[in-house]
Coordinates of C-alpha atoms (C1' of nucleotides) and ligand atoms in Angstrom, one line a residue:
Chain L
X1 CA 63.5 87.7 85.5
X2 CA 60.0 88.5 84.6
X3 CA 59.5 89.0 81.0
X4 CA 55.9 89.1 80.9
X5 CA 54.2 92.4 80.8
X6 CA 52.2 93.4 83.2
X7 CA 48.5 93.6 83.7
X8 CA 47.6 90.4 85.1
X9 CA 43.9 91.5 84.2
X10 CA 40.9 89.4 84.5
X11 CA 40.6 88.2 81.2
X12 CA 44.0 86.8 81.0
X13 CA 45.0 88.7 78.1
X14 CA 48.0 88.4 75.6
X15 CA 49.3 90.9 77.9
X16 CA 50.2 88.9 81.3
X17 CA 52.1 86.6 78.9
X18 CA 56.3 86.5 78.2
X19 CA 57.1 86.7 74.8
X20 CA 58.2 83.6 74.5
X21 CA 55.1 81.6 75.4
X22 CA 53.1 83.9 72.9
X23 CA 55.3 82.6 70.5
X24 CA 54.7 79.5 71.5
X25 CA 50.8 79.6 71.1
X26 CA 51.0 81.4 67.9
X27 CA 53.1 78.7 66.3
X28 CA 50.7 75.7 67.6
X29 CA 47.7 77.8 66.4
X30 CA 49.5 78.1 63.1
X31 CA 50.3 74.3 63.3
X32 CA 46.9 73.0 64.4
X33 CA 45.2 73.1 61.0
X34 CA 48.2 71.1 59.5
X35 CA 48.6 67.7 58.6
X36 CA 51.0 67.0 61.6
X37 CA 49.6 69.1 64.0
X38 CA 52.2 71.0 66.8
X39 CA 54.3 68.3 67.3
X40 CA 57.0 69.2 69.6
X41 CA 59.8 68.8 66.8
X42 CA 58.2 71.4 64.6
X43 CA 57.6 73.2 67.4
X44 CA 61.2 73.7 68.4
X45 CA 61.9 74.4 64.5
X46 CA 59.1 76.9 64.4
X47 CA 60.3 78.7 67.2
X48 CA 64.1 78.4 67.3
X49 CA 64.3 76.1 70.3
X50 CA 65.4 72.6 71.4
X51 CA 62.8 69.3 71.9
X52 CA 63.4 69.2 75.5
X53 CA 62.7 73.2 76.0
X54 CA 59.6 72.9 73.8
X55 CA 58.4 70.3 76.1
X56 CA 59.4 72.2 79.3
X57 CA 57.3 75.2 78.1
X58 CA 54.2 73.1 76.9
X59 CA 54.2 71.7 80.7
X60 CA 53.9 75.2 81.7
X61 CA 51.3 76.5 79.1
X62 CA 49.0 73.3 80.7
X63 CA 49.3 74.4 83.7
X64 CA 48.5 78.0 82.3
X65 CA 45.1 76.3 81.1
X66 CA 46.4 77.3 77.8
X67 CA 47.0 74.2 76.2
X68 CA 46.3 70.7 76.7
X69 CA 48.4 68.0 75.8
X70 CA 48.9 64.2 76.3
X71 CA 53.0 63.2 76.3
X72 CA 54.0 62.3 73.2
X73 CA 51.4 63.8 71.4
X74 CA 50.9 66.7 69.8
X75 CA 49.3 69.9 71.2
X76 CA 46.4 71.7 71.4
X77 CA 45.0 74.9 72.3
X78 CA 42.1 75.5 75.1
X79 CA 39.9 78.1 74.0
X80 CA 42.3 80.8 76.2
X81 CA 44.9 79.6 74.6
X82 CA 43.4 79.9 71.3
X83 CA 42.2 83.1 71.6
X84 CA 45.5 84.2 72.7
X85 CA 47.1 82.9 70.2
X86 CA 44.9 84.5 67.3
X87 CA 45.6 87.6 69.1
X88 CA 48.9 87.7 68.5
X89 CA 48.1 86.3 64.9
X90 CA 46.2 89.7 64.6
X91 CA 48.8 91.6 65.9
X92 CA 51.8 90.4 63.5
X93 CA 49.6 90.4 60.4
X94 CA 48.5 94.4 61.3
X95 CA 51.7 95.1 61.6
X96 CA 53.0 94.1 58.8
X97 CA 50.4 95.9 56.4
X98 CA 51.1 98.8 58.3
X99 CA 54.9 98.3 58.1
X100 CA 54.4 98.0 54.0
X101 CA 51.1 100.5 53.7
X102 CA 52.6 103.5 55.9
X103 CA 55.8 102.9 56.5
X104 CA 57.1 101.6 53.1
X105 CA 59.1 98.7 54.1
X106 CA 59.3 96.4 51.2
X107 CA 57.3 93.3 51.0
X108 CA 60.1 91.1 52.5
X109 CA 61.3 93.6 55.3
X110 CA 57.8 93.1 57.4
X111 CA 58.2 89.6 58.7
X112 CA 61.0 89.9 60.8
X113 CA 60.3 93.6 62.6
X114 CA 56.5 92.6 63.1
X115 CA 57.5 89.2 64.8
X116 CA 59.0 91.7 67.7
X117 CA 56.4 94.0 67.4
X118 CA 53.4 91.6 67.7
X119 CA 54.4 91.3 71.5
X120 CA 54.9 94.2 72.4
X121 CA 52.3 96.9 70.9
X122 CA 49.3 97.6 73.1
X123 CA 45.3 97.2 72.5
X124 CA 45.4 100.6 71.6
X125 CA 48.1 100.6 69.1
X126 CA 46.1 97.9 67.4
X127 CA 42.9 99.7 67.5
X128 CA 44.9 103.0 66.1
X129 CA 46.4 101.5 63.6
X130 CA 43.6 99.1 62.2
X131 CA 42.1 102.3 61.7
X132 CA 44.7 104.3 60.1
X133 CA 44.6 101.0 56.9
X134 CA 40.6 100.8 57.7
X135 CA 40.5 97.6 58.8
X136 CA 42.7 95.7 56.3
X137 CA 41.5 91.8 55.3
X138 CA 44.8 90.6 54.2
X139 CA 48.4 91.0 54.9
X140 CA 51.3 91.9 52.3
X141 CA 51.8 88.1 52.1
X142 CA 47.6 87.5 51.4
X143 CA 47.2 85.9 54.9
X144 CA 44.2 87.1 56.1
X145 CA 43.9 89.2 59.4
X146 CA 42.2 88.1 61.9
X147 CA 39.2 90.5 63.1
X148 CA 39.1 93.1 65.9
X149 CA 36.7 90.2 67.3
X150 CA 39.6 87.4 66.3
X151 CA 37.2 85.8 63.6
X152 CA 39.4 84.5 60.9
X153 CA 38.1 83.8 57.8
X154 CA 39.3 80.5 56.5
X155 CA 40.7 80.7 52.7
X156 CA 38.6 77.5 51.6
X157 CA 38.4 78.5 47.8
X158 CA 42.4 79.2 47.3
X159 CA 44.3 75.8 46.0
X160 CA 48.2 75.4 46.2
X161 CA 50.0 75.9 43.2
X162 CA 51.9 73.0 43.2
X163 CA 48.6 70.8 42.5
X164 CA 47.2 72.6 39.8
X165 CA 46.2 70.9 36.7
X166 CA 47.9 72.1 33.6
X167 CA 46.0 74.8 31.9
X168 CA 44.5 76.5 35.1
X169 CA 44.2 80.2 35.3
X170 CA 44.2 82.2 38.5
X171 CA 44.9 84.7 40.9
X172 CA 47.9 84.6 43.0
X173 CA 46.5 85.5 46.8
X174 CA 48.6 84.3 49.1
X175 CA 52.4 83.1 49.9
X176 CA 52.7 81.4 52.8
X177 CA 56.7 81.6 53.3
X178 CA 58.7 83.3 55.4
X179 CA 62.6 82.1 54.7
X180 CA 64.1 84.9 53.5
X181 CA 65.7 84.2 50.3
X182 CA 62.5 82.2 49.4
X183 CA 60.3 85.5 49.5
X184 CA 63.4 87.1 47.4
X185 CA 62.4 84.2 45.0
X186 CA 59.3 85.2 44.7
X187 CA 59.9 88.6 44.4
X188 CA 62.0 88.6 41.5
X189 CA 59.2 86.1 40.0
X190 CA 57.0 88.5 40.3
X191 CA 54.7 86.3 42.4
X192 CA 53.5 88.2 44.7
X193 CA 50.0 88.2 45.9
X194 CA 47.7 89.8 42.8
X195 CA 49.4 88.5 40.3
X196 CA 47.8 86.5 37.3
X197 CA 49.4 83.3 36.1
X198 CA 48.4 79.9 34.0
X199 CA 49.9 76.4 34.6
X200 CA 51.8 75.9 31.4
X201 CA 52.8 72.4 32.6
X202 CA 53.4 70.5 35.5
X203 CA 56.8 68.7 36.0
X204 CA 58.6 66.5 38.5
X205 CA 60.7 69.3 39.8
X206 CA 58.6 72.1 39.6
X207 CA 55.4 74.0 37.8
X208 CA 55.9 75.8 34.3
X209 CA 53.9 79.4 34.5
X210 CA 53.3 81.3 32.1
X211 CA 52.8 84.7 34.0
X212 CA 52.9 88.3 32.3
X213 CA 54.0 87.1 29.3
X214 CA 57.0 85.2 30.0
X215 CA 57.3 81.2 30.9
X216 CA 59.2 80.4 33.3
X217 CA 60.0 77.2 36.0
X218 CA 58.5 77.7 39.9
X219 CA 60.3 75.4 42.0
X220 CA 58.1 72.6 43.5
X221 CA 58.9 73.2 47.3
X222 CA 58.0 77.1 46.3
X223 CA 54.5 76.4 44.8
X224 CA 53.5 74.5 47.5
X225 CA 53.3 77.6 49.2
X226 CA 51.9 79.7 46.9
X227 CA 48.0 80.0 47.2
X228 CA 45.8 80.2 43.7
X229 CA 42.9 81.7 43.7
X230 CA 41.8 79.8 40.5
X231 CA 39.9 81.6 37.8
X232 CA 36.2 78.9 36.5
X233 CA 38.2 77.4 33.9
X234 CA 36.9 78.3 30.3
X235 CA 35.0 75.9 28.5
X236 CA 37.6 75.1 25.9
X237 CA 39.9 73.9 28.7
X238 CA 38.6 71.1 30.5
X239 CA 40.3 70.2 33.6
X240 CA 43.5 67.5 33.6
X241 CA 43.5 65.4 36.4
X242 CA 46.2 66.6 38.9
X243 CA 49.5 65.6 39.9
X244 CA 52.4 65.9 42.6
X245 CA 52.7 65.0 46.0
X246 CA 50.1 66.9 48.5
X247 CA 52.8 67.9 50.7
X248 CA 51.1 69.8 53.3
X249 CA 51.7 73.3 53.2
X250 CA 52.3 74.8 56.3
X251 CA 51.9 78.9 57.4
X252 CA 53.7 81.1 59.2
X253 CA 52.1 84.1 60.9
Chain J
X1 CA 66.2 83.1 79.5
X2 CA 67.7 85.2 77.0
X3 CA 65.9 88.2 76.8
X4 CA 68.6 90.1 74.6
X5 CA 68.0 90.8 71.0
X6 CA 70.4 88.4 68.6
X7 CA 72.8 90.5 66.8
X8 CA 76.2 90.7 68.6
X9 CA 77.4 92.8 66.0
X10 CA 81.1 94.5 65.6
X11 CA 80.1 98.3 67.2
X12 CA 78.2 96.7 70.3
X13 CA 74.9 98.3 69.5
X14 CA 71.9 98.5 71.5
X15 CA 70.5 95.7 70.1
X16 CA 72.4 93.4 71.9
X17 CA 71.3 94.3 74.9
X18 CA 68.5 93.1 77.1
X19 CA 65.5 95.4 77.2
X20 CA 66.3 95.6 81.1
X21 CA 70.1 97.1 80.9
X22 CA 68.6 99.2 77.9
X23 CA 66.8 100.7 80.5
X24 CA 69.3 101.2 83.0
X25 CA 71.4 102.9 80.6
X26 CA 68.6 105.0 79.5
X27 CA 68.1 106.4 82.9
X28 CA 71.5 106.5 84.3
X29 CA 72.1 109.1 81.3
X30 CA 68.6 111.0 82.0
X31 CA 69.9 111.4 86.1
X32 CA 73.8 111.7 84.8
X33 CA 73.2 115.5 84.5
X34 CA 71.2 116.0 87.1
X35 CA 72.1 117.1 90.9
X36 CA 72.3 114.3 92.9
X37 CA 73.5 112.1 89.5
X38 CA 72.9 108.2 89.1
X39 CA 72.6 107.1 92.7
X40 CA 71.6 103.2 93.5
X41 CA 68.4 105.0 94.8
X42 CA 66.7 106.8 92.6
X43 CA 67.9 104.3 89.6
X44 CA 65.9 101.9 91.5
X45 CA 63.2 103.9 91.9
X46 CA 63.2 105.3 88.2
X47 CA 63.3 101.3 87.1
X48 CA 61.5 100.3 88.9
X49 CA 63.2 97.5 91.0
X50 CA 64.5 97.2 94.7
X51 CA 68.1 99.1 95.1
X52 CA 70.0 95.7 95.3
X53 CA 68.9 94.5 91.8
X54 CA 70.4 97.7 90.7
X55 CA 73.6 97.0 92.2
X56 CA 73.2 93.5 90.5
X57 CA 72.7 95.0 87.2
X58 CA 75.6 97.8 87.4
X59 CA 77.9 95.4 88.0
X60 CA 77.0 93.8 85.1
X61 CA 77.1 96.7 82.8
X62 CA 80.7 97.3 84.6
X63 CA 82.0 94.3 83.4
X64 CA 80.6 94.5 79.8
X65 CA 82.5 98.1 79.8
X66 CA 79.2 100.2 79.4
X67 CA 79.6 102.2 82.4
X68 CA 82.4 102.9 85.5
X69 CA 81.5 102.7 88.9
X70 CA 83.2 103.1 92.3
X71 CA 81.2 101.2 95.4
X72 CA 78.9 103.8 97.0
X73 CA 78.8 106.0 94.7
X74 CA 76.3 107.0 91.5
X75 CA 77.4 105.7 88.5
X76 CA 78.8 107.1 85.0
X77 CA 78.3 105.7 81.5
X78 CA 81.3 105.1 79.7
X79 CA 81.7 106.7 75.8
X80 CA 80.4 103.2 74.6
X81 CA 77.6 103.2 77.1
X82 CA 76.5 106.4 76.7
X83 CA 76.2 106.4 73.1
X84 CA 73.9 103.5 73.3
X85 CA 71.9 105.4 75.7
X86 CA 71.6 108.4 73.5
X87 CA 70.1 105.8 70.5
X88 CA 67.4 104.8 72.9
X89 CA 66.0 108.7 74.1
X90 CA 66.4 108.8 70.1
X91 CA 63.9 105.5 69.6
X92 CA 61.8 107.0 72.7
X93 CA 61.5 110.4 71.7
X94 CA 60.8 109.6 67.7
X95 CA 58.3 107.0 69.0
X96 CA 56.6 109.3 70.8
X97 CA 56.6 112.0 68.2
X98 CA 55.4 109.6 65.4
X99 CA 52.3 108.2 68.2
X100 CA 51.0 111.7 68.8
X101 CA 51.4 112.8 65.2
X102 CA 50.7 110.0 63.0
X103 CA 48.8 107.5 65.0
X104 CA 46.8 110.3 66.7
X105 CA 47.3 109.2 70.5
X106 CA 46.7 111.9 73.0
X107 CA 49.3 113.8 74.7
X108 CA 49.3 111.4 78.0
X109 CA 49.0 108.3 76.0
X110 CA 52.5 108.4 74.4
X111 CA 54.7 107.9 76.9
X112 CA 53.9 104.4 78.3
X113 CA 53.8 103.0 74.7
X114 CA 57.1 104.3 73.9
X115 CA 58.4 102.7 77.1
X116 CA 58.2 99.4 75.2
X117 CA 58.5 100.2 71.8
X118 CA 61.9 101.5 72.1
X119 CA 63.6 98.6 73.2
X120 CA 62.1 96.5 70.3
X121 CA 61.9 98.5 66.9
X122 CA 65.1 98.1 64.0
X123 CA 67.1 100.5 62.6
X124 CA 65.0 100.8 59.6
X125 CA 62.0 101.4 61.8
X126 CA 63.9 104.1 63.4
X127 CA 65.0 105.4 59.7
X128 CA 61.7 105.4 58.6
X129 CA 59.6 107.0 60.9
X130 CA 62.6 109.5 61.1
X131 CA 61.8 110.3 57.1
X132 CA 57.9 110.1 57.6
X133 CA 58.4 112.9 60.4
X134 CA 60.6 114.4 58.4
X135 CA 63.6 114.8 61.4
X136 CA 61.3 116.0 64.0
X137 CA 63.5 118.1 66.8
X138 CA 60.9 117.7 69.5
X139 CA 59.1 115.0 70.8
X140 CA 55.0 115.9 72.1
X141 CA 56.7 116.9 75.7
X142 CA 59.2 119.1 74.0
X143 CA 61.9 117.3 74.6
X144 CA 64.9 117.6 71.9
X145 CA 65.3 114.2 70.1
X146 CA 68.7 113.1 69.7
X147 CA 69.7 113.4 65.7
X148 CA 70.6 110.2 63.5
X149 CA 74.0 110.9 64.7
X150 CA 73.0 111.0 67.9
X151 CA 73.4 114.7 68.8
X152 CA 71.2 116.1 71.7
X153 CA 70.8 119.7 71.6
X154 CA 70.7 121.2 75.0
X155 CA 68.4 123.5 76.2
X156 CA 70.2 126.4 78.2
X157 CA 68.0 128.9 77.5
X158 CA 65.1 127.2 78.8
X159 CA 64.0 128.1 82.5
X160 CA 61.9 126.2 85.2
X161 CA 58.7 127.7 85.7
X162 CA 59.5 127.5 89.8
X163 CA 62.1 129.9 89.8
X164 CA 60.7 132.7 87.1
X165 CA 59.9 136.1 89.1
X166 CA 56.8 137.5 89.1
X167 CA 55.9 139.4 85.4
X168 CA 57.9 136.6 83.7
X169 CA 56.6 136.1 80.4
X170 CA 57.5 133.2 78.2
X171 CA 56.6 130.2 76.4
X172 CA 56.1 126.7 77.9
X173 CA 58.7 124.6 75.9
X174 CA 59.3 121.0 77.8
X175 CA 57.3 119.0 80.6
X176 CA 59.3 117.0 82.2
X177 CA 57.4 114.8 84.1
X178 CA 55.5 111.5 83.6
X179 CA 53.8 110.6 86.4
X180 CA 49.9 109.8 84.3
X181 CA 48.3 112.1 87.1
X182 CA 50.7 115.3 86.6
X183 CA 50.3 114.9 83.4
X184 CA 46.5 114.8 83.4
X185 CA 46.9 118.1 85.3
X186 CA 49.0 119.6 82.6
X187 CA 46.5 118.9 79.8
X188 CA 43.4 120.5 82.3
X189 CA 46.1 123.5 82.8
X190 CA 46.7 123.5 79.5
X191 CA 50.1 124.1 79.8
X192 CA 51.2 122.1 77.1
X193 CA 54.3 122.8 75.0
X194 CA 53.7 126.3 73.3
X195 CA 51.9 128.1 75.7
X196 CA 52.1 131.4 76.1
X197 CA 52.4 132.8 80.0
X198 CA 53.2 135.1 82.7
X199 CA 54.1 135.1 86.1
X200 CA 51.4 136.7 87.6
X201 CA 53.2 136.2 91.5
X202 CA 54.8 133.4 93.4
X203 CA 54.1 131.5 96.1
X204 CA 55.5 129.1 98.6
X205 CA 53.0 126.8 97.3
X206 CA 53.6 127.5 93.5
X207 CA 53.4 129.9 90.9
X208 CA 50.2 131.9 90.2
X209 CA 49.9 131.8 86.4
X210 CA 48.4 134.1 83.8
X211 CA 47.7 131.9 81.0
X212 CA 45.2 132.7 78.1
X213 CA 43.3 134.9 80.2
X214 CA 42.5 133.3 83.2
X215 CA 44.9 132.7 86.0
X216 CA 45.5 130.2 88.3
X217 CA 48.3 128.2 90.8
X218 CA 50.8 126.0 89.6
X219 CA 52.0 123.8 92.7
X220 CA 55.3 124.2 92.7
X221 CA 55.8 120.3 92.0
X222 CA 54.6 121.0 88.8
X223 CA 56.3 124.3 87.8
X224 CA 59.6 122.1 88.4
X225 CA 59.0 120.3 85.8
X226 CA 57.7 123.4 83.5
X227 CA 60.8 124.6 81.2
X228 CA 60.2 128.0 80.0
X229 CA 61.7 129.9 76.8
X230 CA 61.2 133.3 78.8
X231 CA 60.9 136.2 76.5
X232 CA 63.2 139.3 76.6
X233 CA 61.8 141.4 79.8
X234 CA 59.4 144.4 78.4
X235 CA 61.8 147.4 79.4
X236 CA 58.5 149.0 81.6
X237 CA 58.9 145.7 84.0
X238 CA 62.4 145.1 85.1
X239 CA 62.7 141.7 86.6
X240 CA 62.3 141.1 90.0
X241 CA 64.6 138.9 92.7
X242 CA 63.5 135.4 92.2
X243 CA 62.6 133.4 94.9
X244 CA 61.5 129.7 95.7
X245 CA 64.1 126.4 96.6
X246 CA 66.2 125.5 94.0
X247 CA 64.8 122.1 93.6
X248 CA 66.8 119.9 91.0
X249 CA 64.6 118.8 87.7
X250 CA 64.7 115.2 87.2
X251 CA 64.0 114.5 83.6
X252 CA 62.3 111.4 81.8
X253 CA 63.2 110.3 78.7
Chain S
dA1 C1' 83.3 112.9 117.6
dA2 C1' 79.8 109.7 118.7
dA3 C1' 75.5 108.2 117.4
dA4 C1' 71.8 107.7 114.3
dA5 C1' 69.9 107.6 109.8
dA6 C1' 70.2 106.8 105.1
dA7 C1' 72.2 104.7 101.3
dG8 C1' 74.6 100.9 99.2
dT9 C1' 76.2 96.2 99.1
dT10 C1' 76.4 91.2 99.9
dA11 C1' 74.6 86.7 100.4
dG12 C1' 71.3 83.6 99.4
dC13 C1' 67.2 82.5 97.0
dC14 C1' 63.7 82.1 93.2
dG15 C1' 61.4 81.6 88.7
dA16 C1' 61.7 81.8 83.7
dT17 C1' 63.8 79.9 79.8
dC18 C1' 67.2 77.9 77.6
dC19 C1' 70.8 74.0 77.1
dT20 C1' 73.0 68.9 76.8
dA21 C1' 72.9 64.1 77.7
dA22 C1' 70.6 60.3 78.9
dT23 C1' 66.4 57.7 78.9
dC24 C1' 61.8 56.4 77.3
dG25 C1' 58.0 55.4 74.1
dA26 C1' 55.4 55.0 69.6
dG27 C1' 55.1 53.3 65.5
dC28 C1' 57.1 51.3 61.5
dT29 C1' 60.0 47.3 59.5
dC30 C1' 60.8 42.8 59.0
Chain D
dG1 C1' 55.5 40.6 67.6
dA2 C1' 60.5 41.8 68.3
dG3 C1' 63.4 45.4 67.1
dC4 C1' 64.8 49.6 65.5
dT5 C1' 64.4 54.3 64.8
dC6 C1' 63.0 58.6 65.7
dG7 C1' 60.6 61.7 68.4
dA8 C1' 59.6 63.1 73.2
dT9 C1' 60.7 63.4 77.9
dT10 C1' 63.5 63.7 82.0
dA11 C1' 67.4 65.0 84.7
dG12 C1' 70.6 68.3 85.7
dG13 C1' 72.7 72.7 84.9
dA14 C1' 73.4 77.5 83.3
dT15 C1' 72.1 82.4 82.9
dC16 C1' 69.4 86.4 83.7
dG17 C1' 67.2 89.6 86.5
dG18 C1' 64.4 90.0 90.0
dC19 C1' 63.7 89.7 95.6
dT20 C1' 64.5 89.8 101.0
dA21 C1' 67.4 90.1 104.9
dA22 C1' 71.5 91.2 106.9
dC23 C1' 75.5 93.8 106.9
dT24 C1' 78.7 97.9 105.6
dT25 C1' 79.7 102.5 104.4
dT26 C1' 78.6 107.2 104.0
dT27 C1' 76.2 111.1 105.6
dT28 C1' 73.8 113.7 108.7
dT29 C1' 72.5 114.9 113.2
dT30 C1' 73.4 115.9 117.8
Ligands
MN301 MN1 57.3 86.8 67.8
MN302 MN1 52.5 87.6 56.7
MN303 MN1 61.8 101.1 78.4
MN304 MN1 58.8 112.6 76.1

DNA sequence: AAAAAAAGTTAGCCGATCCTAATCGAGCTC
DNA sequence: GAGCTCGATTAGGATCGGCTAACTTTTTTT
């Protein structure tokens, strides 16, 4: 069977490509600015795959001039590929504002419909619906959304919550999860992307927040994944030196 | 490769079916109550595909109980398969519907993007566009869209456009057709869904039209696919012997 | 009713994507 | 630096949904 859609056009579009190998490029795009880079293991974790079919498909992609790889290392993206792939990024992350903004699925619903949609909607759906949200910067989740001309603006200023210094202030702006009951977590913190919060402490286990009044305990493997947007801290507060393993923090989407 | 959706839930729902045999069900329902019915033939053409993959397919969907089938003859969808069918026209139609009206596409854009779409969007999707349209009955080719309880209203009063008699008047109420050129020609005609017209004679060639002042032929391809709510005859022009073949109206979607 | 035409089916094949099991290699441990 | 361990690859196979070519059945024509 042929999956992939057609229009084989000459640009080599998203669109002459199966699902499955857009998948594919999104997820090393998403891994290629992490520590480990898109290694076939978290590839096939990523993606819901075994090893051996990960490395099947990366075979293919090379061929595809889409990626280029040395066995046994990990991938990486030609410029196709990469453009592709930040595509599709573009795609998913539309979507779900869209799904949230006009649709009013709630802020854990978005991930799962817009990971079908991403491959499917055309150039023009895109177009239309960039312009119903005017051109949106940011998904529900904070990630940002790539351009109409696939620049994406790097978050350079925003520092994981998990290595904050007691005492820091800041904005909540992004949360890069996408497990399910994690983002329920987060919900019924109240930490969704907006949201103001100090570092009451720092512990082994976890950070203590004081947010919105109340103080409460955010699980270590959650605030690595929660993206401050810290506030200059006020002069009666000097910075602590930091703490905590810098456990990188990989995206999704 | 496992094209089909995850989800093998307890009822057998669409969703765990490839986007392939979606489609076959799709149109074997469409041609079901139509003349000639579900041949090998036109399913293949319909699809898409060379007659012996349709074979290949129906004998799939035979064995997975979705529809019953006797060699050399067209094909029928069972209850199961049938309903299954009716929840896709519902995704197509509502897609459709919520393109034109909330996304702004034209007319002759919906159709193609819809094509895709269906196969791909949740429940909730469905459910919510459904509430954002507030029910809509018709999709932007006035076709009736299925209800949540998958109900499809019939139109029996509606007429083709090929066999009205000269001094028919009526309104335009469904294009069936999707062919990107006839429906190009539509929108020039301006024929679109809510016209009001009158038989001004007929043709072996077509219908000559009276619409919004001017009149004009309507090749006879094209008034097949016309449907017609015909208004009650003035009493000073009693209707005439029709004329013209009997040609049976394939429907899409 | 025989022959011709059209429609449908079968057989054999292919490419895409996944899998398991077995093997190989890279990089850390001692 | 010899192993050991874990990650990666290869080999072989399955499934799905297409295709072509050849054959069979039905339908139409004569
Ligand atoms: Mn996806
Ligand atoms: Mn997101
Ligand atoms: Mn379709
Ligand atoms: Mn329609």
């Amino acid at each position: 069977m042929n999956d992939a859609v057609e229009g084989d056009g000459p640009h080599k579009g998203s669109a002459s490509l199966s699902s499955s190998q857009q998948d594919y490029l999104k997820q090393i795009f998403l891994l290629n600015d992490t520590a480990r880079g898109a290694t076939t293991q978290l590839l096939a974790e990523r993606i819901g795959v075994r090893p051996a079919s990960v490395t099947g498909m990366l075979k293919r992609l090379a061929e595809e001039g889409l990626v280029e790889r040395a066995p046994y290392r990990a991938v990486h993206l030609t410029e196709t590929g990469r453009r592709i792939a930040v595509e599709i990024v573009r795609h998913h992350r539309l979507l779900e504002a869209f799904l949230s903004q006009t649709l009013g699925y709630r802020w854990d619903e978005v991930h799962e419909e817009a990971e079908a949609l991403e491959h499917v909607i055309s150039e023009r759906f895109e177009q239309k619906v960039a312009e119903l949200l005017a051109d949106p910067d940011r998904d529900p989740h904070g990630d940002p959304i790539p351009t109409r001309e696939l620049a994406l603006e790097e978050d350079q200023h925003l520092r994981t919550l998990a290595l904050l210094p007691k005492g820091s202030r800041g904005t909540i702006r992004r949360v890069t999860l996408q497990d399910q009951d994690a983002l329920n977590l987060v919900e019924r913190l109240d930490l969704l992307p907006g949201r103001t919060i100090e570092v009451a402490g720092t512990h082994p286990d976890g950070i203590s927040l004081l947010a919105a009044g109340s103080r409460f305990l955010v699980p270590a493997l959650l605030a690595a994944h929660l993206l401050v947007d810290v506030a200059p801290h006020p002069s009666s507060a000097p910075p602590k030196k930091r703490e905590g393993a810098g456990r990188p923090v990989a995206h999704e989407q």
